[in-house]
PDB file of C-alpha atoms and ligand atoms in Angstrom:
ATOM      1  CA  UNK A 746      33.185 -59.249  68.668  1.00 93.00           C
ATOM      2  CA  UNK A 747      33.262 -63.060  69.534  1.00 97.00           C
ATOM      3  CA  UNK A 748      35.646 -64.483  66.942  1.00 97.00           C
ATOM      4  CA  UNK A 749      36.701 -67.892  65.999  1.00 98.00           C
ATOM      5  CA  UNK A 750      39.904 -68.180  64.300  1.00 98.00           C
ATOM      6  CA  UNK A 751      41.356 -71.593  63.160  1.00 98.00           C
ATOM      7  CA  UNK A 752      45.066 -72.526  62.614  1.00 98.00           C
ATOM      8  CA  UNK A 753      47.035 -75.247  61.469  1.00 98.00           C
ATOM      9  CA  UNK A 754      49.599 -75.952  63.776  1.00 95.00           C
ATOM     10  CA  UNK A 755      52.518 -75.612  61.102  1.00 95.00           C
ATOM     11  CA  UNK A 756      51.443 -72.125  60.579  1.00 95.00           C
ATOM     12  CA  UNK A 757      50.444 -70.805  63.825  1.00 95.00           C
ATOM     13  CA  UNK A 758      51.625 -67.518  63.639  1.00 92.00           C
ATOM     14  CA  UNK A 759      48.216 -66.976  61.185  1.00 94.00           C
ATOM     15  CA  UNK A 760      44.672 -67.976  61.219  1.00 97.00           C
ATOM     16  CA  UNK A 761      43.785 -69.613  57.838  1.00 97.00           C
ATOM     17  CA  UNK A 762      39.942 -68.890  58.795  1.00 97.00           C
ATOM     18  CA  UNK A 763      38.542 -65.819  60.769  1.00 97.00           C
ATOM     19  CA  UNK A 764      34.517 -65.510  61.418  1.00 97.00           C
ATOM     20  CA  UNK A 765      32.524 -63.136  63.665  1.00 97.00           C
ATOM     21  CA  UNK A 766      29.420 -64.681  62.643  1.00 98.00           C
ATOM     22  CA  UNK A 767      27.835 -66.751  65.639  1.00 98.00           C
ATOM     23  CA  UNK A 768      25.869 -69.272  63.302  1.00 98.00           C
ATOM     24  CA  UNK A 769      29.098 -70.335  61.144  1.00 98.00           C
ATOM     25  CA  UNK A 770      30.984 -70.641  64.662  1.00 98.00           C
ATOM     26  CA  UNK A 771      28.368 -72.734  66.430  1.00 98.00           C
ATOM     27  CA  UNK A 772      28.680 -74.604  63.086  1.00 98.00           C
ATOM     28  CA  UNK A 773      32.499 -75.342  63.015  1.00 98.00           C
ATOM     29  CA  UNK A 774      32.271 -75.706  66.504  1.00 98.00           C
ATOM     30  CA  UNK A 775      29.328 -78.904  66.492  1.00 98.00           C
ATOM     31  CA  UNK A 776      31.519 -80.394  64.002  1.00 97.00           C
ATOM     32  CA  UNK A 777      33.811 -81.275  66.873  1.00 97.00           C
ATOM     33  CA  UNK A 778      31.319 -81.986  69.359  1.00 97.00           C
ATOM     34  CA  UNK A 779      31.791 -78.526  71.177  1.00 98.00           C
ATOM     35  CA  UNK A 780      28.826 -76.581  71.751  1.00 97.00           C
ATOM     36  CA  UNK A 781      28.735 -72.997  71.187  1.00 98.00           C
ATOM     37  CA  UNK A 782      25.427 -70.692  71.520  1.00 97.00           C
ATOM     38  CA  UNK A 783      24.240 -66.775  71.994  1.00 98.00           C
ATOM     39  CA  UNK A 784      22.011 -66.914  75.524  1.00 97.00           C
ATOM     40  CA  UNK A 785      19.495 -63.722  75.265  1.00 94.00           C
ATOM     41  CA  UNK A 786      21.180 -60.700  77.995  1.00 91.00           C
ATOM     42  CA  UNK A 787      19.849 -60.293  81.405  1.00 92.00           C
ATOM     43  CA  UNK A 788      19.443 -57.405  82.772  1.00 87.00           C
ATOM     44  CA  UNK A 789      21.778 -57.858  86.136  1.00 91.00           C
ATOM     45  CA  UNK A 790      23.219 -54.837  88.219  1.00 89.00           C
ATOM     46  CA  UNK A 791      27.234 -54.673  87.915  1.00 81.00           C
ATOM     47  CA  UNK A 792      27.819 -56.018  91.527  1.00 86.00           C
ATOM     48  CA  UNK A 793      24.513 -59.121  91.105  1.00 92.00           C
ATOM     49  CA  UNK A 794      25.341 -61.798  93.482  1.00 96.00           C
ATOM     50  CA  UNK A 795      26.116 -64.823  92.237  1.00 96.00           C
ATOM     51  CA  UNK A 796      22.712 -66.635  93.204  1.00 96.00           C
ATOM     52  CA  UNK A 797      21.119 -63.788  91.027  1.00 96.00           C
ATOM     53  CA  UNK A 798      22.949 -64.312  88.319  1.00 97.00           C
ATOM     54  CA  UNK A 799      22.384 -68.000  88.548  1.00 97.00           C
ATOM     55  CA  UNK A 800      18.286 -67.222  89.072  1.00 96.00           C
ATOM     56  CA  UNK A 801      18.469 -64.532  85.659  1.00 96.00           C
ATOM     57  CA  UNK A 802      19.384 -67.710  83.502  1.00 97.00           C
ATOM     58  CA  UNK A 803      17.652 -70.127  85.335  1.00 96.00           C
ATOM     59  CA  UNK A 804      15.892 -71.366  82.130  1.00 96.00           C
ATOM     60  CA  UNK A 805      19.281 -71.795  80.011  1.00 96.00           C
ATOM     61  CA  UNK A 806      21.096 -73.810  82.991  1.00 96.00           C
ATOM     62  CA  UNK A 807      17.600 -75.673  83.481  1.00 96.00           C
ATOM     63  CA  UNK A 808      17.807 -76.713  80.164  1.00 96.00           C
ATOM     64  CA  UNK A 809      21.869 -77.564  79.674  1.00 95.00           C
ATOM     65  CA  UNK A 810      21.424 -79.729  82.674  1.00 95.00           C
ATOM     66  CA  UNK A 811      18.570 -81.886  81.598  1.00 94.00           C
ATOM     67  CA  UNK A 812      19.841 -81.913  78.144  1.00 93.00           C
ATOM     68  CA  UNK A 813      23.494 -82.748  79.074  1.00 92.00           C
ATOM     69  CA  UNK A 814      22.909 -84.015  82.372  1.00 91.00           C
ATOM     70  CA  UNK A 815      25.333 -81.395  84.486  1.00 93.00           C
ATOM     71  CA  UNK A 816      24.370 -81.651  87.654  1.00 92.00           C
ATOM     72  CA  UNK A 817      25.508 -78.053  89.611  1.00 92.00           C
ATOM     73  CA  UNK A 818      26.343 -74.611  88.686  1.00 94.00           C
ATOM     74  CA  UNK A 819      28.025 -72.079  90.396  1.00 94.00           C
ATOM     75  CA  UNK A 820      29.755 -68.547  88.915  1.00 96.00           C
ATOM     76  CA  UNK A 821      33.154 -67.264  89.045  1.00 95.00           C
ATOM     77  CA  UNK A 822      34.454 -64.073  88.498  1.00 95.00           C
ATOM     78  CA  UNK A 823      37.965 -62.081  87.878  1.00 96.00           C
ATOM     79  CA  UNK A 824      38.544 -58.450  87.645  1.00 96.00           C
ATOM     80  CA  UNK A 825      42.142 -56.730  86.894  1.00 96.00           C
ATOM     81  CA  UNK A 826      42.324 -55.722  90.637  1.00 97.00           C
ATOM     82  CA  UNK A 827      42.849 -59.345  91.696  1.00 97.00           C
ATOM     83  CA  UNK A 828      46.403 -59.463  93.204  1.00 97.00           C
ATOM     84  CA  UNK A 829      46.829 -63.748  92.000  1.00 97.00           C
ATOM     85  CA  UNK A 830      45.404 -62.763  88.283  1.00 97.00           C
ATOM     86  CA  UNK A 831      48.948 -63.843  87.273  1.00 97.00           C
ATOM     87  CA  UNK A 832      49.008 -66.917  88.775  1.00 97.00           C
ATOM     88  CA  UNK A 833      45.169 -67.781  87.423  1.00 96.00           C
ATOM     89  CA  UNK A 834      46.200 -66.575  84.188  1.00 97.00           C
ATOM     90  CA  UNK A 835      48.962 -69.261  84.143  1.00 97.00           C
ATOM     91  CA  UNK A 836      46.774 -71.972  85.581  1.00 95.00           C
ATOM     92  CA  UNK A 837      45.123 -73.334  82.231  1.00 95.00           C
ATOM     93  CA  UNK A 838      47.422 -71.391  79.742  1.00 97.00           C
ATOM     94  CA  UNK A 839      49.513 -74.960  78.940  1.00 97.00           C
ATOM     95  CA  UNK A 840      47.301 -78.007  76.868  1.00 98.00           C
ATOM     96  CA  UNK A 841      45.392 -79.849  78.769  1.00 97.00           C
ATOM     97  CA  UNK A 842      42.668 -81.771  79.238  1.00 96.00           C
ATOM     98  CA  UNK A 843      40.008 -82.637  81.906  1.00 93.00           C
ATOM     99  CA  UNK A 844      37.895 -85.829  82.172  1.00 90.00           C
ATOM    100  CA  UNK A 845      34.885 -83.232  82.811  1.00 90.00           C
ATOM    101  CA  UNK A 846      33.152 -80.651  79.850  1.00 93.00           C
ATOM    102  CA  UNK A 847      34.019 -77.233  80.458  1.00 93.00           C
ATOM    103  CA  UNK A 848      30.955 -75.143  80.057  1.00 95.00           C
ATOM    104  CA  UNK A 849      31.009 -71.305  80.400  1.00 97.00           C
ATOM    105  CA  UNK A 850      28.922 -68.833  80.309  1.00 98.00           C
ATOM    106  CA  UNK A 851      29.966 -65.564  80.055  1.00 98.00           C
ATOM    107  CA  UNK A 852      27.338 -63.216  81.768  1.00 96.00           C
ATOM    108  CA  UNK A 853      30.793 -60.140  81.708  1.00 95.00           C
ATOM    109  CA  UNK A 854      33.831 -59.609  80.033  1.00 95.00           C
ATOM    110  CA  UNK A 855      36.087 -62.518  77.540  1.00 97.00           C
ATOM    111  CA  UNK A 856      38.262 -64.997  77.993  1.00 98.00           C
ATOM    112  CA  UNK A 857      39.974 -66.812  74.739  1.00 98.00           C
ATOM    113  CA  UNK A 858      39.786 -70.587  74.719  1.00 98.00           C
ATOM    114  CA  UNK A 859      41.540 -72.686  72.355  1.00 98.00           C
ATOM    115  CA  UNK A 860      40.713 -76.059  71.726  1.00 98.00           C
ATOM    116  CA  UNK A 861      43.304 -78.447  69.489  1.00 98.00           C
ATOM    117  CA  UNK A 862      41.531 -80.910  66.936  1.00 98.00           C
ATOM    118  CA  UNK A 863      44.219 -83.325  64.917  1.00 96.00           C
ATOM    119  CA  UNK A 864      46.275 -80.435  63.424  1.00 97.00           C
ATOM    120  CA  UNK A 865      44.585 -77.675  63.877  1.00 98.00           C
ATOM    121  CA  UNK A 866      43.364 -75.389  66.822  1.00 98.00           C
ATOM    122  CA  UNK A 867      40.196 -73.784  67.243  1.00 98.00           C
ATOM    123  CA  UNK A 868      40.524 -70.316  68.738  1.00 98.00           C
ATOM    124  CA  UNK A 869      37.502 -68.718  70.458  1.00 98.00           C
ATOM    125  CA  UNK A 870      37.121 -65.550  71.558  1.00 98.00           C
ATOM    126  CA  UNK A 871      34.104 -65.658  73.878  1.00 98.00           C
ATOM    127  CA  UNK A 872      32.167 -62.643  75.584  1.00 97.00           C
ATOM    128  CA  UNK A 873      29.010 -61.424  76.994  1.00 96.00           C
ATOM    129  CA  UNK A 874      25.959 -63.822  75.815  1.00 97.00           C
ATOM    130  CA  UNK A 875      28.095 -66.965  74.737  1.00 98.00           C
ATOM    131  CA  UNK A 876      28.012 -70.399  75.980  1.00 98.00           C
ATOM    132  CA  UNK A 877      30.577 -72.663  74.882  1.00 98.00           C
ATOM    133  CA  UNK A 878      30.271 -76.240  76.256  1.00 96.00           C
ATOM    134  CA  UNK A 879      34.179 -78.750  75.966  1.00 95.00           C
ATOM    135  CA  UNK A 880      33.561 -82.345  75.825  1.00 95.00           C
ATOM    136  CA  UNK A 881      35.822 -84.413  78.124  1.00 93.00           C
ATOM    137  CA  UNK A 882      38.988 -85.532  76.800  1.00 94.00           C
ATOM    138  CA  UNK A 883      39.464 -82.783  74.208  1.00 97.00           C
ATOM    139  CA  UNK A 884      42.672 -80.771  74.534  1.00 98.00           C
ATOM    140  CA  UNK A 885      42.514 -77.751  75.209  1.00 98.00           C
ATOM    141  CA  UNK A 886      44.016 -74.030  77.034  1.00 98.00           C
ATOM    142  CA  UNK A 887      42.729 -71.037  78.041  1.00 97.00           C
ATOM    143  CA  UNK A 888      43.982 -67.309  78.039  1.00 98.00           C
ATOM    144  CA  UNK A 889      42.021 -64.320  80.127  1.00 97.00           C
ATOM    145  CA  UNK A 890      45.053 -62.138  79.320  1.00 97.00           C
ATOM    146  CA  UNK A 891      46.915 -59.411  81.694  1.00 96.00           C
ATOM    147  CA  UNK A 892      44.014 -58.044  83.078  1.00 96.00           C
ATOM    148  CA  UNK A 893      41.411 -60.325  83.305  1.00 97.00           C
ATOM    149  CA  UNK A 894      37.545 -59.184  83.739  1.00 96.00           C
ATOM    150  CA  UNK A 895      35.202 -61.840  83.490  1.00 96.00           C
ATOM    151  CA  UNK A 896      32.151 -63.374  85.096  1.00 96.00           C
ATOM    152  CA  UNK A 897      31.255 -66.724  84.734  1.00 97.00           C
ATOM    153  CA  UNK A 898      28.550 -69.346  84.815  1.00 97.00           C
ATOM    154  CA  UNK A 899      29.585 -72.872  84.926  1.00 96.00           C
ATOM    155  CA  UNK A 900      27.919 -76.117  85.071  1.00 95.00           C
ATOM    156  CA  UNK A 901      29.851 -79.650  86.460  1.00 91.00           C
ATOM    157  CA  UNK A 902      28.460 -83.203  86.417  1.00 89.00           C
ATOM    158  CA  UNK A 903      31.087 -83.495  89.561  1.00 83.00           C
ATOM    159  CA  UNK A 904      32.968 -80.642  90.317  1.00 74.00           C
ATOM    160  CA  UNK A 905      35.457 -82.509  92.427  1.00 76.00           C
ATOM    161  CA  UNK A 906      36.918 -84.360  89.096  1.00 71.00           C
ATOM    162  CA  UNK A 907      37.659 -81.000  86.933  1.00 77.00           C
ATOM    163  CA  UNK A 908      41.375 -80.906  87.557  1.00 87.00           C
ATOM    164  CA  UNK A 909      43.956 -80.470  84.916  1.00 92.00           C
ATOM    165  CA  UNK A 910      45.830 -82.470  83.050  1.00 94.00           C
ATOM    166  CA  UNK A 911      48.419 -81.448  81.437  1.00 97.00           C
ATOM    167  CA  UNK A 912      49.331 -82.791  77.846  1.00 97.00           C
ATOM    168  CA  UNK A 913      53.125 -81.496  78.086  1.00 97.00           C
ATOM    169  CA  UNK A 914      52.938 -80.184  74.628  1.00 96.00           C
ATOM    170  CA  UNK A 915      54.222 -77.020  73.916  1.00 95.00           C
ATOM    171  CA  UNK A 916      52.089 -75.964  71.210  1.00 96.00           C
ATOM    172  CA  UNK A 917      50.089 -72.979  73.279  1.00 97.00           C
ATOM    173  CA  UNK A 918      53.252 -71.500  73.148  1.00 96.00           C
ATOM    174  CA  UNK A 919      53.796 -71.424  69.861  1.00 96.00           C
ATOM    175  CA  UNK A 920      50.164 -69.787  68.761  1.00 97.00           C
ATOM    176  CA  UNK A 921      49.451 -66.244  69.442  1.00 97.00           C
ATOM    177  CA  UNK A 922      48.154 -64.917  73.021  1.00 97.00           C
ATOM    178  CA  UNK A 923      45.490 -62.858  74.490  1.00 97.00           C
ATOM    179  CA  UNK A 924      47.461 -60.056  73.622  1.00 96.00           C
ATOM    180  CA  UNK A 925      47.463 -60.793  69.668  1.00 96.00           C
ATOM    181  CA  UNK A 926      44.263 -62.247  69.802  1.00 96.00           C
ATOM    182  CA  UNK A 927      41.678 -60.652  72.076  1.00 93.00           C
ATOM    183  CA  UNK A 928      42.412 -57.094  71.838  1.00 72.00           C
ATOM    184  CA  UNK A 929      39.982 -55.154  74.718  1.00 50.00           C
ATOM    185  CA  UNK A 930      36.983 -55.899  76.141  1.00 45.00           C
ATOM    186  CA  UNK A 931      34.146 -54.765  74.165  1.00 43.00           C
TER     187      UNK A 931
HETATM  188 FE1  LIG B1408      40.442 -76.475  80.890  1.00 81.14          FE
END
């Protein structure tokens, strides 16, 4: 199930709020600015291309851009097969934030973000059918675990400027992983 759980950072090793229930996160979620929203499934063949998985939610992107005013989308995908899923894993697994949102849209799989407001951090467990849209500037991490599996829309106003920057706190260290968190793939 998609799950938000929130901490406070001088307790991470336990959420002091757990909900499954996608109205109530979307809700928690706006109160920080982030975006968060069910898209209705597509039906797409296991091995769609990524300009037909682009063309199944052409009406959703249509609409995110003009509302928000992204200005490309593309899709990117990770199974447990892929030999560097290490070294992606560790890519975005430390704080940091980007002077770009992060939207994603996950047509497959999960991925956990977590995204750290004053003293507490928002943990999302996203899968098949959410959107979740991160304003610039907000720190943030995210964890697709040992084996990732995962497809992907996302949406840029410049995709050149979404690089990484790294807060050099250690506080994703501190709060439970994937592992703890995300259990399998539903
Ligand atoms: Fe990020």
């Amino acid at each position: 199930m998609t799950t938000l759980r929130i901490f406070d950072q001088s307790q991470p090793e336990t959420a002091h709020t757990v909900t499954e229930n996608p109205a109530e996160i979307s809700k928690l979620l706006a109160h920080h600015g982030v975006r968060f929203e069910q898209w209705p499934t597509r039906d797409l063949p296991a091995d769609a291309a990524p300009e037909d998985i682009l063309q199944a939610y052409d009406d959703e992107v249509a609409t995110l851009k003009a509302e928000c005013g992204f200005m490309t989308a593309d899709v990117v995908s990770l199974n447990p097969d892929n030999p560097q899923k290490d070294a992606f894993r560790q890519k975005f697994l430390d704080e940091h934030i980007h002077s770009e949102d992060e939207v994603r849209f996950f047509v497959r799989g999960q991925g956990l973000f977590y995204l750290h407001f004053g003293n507490e951090v928002f943990a999302v467990l996203c899968q098949k059918n959410d959107l979740i849209s991160v304003p610039d500037g907000t720190r943030h991490w995210f964890d697709m675990g040992p084996e990732p599996e995962f497809t992907c829309i996302r949406l840029f106003t410049n995709p050149e400027g979404w690089v990484a920057d790294f807060t050099g706190e250690d506080i994703a260290g501190r709060l439970p992983r994937y592992e703890a968190l995300a259990g399998g793939a539903e």
